[in-house]
PDB file of C-alpha atoms in Angstrom:
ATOM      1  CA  UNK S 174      11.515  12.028 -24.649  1.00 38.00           C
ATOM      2  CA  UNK S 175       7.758  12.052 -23.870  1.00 42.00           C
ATOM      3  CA  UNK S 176       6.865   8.628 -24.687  1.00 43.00           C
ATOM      4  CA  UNK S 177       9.588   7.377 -22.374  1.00 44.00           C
ATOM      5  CA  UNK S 178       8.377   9.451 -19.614  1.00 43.00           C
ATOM      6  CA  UNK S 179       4.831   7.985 -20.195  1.00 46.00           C
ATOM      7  CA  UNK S 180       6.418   4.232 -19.830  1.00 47.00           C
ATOM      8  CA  UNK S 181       8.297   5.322 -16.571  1.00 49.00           C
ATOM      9  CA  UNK S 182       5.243   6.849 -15.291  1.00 54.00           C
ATOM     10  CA  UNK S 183       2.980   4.095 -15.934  1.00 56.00           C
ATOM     11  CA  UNK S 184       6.005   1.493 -14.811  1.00 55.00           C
ATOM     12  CA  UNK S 185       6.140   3.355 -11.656  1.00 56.00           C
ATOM     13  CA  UNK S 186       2.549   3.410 -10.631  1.00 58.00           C
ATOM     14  CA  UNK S 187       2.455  -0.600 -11.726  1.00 58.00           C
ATOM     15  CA  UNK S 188       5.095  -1.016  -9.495  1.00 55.00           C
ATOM     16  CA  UNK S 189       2.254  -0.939  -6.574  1.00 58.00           C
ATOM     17  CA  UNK S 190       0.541  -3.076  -8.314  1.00 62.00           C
ATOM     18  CA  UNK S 191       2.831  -5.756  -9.119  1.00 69.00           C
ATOM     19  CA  UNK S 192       2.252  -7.580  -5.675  1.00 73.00           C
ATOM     20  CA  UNK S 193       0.159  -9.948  -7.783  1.00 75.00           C
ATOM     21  CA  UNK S 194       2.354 -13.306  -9.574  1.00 88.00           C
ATOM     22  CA  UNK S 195       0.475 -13.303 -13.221  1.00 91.00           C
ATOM     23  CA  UNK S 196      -0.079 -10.519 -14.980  1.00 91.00           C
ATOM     24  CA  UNK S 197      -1.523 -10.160 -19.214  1.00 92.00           C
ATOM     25  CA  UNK S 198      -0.754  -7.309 -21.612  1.00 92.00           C
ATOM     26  CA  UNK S 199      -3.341  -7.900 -24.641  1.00 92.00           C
ATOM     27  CA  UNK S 200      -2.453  -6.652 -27.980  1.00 92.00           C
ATOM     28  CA  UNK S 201       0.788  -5.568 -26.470  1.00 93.00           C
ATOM     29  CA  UNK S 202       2.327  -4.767 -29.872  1.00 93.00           C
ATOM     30  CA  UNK S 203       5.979  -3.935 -29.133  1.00 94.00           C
ATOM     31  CA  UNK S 204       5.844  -5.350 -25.538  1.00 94.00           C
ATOM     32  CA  UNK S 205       4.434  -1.439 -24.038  1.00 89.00           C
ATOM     33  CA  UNK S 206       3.831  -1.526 -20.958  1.00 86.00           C
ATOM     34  CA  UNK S 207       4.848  -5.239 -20.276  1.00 91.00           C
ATOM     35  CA  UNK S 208       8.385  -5.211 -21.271  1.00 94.00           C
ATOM     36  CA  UNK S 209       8.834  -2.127 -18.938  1.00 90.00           C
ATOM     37  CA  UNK S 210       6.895  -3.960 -15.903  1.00 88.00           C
ATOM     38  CA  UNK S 211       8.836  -7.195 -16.408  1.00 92.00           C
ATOM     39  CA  UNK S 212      11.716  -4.804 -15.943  1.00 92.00           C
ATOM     40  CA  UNK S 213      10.571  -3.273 -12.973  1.00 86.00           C
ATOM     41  CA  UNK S 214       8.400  -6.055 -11.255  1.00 88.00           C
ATOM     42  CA  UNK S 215      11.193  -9.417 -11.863  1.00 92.00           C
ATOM     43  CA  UNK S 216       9.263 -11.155  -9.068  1.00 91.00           C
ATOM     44  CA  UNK S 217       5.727 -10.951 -11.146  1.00 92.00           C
ATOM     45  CA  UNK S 218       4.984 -12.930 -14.274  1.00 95.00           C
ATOM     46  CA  UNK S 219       4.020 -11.365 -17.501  1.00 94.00           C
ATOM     47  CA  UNK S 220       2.126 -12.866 -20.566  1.00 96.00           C
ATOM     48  CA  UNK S 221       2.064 -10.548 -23.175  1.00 97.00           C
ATOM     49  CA  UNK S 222      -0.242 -11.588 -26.110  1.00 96.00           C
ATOM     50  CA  UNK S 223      -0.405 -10.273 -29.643  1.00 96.00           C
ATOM     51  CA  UNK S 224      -2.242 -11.772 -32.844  1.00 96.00           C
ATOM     52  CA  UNK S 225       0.524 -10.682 -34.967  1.00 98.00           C
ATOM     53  CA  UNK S 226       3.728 -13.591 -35.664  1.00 98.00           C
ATOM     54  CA  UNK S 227       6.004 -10.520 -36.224  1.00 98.00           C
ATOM     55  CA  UNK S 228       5.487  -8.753 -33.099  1.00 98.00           C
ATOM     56  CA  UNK S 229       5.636 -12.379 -31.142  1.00 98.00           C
ATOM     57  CA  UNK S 230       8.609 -12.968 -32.999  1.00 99.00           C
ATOM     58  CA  UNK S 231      10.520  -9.308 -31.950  1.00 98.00           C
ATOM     59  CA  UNK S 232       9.103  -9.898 -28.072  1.00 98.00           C
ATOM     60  CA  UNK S 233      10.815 -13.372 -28.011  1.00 99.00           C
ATOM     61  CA  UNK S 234      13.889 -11.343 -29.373  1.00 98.00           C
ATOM     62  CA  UNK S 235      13.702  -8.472 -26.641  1.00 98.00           C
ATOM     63  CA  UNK S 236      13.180 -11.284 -24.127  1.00 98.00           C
ATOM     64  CA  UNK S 237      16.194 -12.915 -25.400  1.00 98.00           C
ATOM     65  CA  UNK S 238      18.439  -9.797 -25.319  1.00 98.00           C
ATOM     66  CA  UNK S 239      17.406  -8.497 -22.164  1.00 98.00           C
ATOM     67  CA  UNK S 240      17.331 -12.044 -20.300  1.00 98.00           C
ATOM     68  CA  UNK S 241      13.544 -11.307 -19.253  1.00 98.00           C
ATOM     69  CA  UNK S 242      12.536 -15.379 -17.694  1.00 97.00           C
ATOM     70  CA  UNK S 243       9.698 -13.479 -16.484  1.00 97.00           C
ATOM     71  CA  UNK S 244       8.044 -12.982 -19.762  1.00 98.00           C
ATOM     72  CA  UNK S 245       5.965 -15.505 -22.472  1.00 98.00           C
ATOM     73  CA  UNK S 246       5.230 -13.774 -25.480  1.00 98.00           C
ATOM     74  CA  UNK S 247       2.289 -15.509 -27.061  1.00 98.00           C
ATOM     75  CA  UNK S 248       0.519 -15.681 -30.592  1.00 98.00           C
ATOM     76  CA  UNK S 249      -2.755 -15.914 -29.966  1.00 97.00           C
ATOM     77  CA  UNK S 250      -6.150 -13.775 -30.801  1.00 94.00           C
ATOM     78  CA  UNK S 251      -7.701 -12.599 -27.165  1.00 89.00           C
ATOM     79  CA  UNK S 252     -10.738 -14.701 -27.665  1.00 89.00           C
ATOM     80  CA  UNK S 253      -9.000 -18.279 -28.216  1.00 94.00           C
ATOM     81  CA  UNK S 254      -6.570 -17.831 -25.190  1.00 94.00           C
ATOM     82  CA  UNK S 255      -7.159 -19.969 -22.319  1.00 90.00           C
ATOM     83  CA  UNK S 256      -6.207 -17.815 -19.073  1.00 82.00           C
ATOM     84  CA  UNK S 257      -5.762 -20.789 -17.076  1.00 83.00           C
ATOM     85  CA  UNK S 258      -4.743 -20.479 -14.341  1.00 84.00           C
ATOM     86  CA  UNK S 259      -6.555 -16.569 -13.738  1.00 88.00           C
ATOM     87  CA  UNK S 260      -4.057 -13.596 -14.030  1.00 88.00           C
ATOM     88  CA  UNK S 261      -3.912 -11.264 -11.193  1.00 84.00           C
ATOM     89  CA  UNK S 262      -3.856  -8.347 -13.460  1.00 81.00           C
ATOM     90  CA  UNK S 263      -4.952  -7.322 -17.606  1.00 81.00           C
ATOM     91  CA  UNK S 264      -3.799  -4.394 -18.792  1.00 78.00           C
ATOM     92  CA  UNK S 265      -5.076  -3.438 -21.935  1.00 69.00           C
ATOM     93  CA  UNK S 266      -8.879  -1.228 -21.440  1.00 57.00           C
ATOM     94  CA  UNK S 267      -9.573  -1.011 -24.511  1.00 57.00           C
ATOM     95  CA  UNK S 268     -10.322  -4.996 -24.985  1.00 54.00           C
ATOM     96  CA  UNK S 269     -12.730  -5.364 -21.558  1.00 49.00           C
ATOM     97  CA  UNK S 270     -15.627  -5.961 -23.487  1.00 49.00           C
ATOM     98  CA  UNK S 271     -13.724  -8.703 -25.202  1.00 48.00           C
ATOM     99  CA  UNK S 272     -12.680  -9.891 -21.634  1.00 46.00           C
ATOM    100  CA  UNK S 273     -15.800  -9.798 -20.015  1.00 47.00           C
ATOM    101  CA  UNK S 274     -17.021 -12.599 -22.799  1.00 47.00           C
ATOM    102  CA  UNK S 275     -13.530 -14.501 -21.988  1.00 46.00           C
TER     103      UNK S 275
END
């Protein structure tokens, strides 16, 4: 019961945020917090990128299921993605020094 009141919590004070239209969740793993957001935010874009084919491959499936068009999960190490055009919004601290290079 915790962890969901952690993803409502942080869902909630996104929604404030989510006036921006592109927004990045690196190393999302199973799509936490931008499955949520998407969720929350339909009239934002989310990009949520993992390096692992697996977790790609179950974010495609939850964006299947849930009929999330506001969502591309992508394969793809932080360092070799091209964020063109810029994303309003990263979430993800614990890779800035990693983003301040990209």
């Amino acid at each position: 019961m915790r962890c969901w009141c952690v993803i409502f919590s942080t869902a909630s004070s996104w929604r404030l945020i989510c006036q921006g239209s592109r927004f990045i969740d690196v190393g999302t793993g199973p799509g936490l917090p931008g499955i949520p957001l998407a969720i929350v935010c339909p009239e934002s874009h989310f990009t949520l990128l993992d390096s692992l084919g697996k977790r790609v491959r179950f974010l495609r499936q939850v964006q299947h299921e849930l009929k999330l068009d506001n969502v591309t999960p992508v394969q793809s190490r932080v360092e070799a993605f091209p964020a063109e055009p810029p994303f309003d919004g990263v979430d993800k601290p614990r890779f800035s020094h990693r983003l301040m290079i990209w």
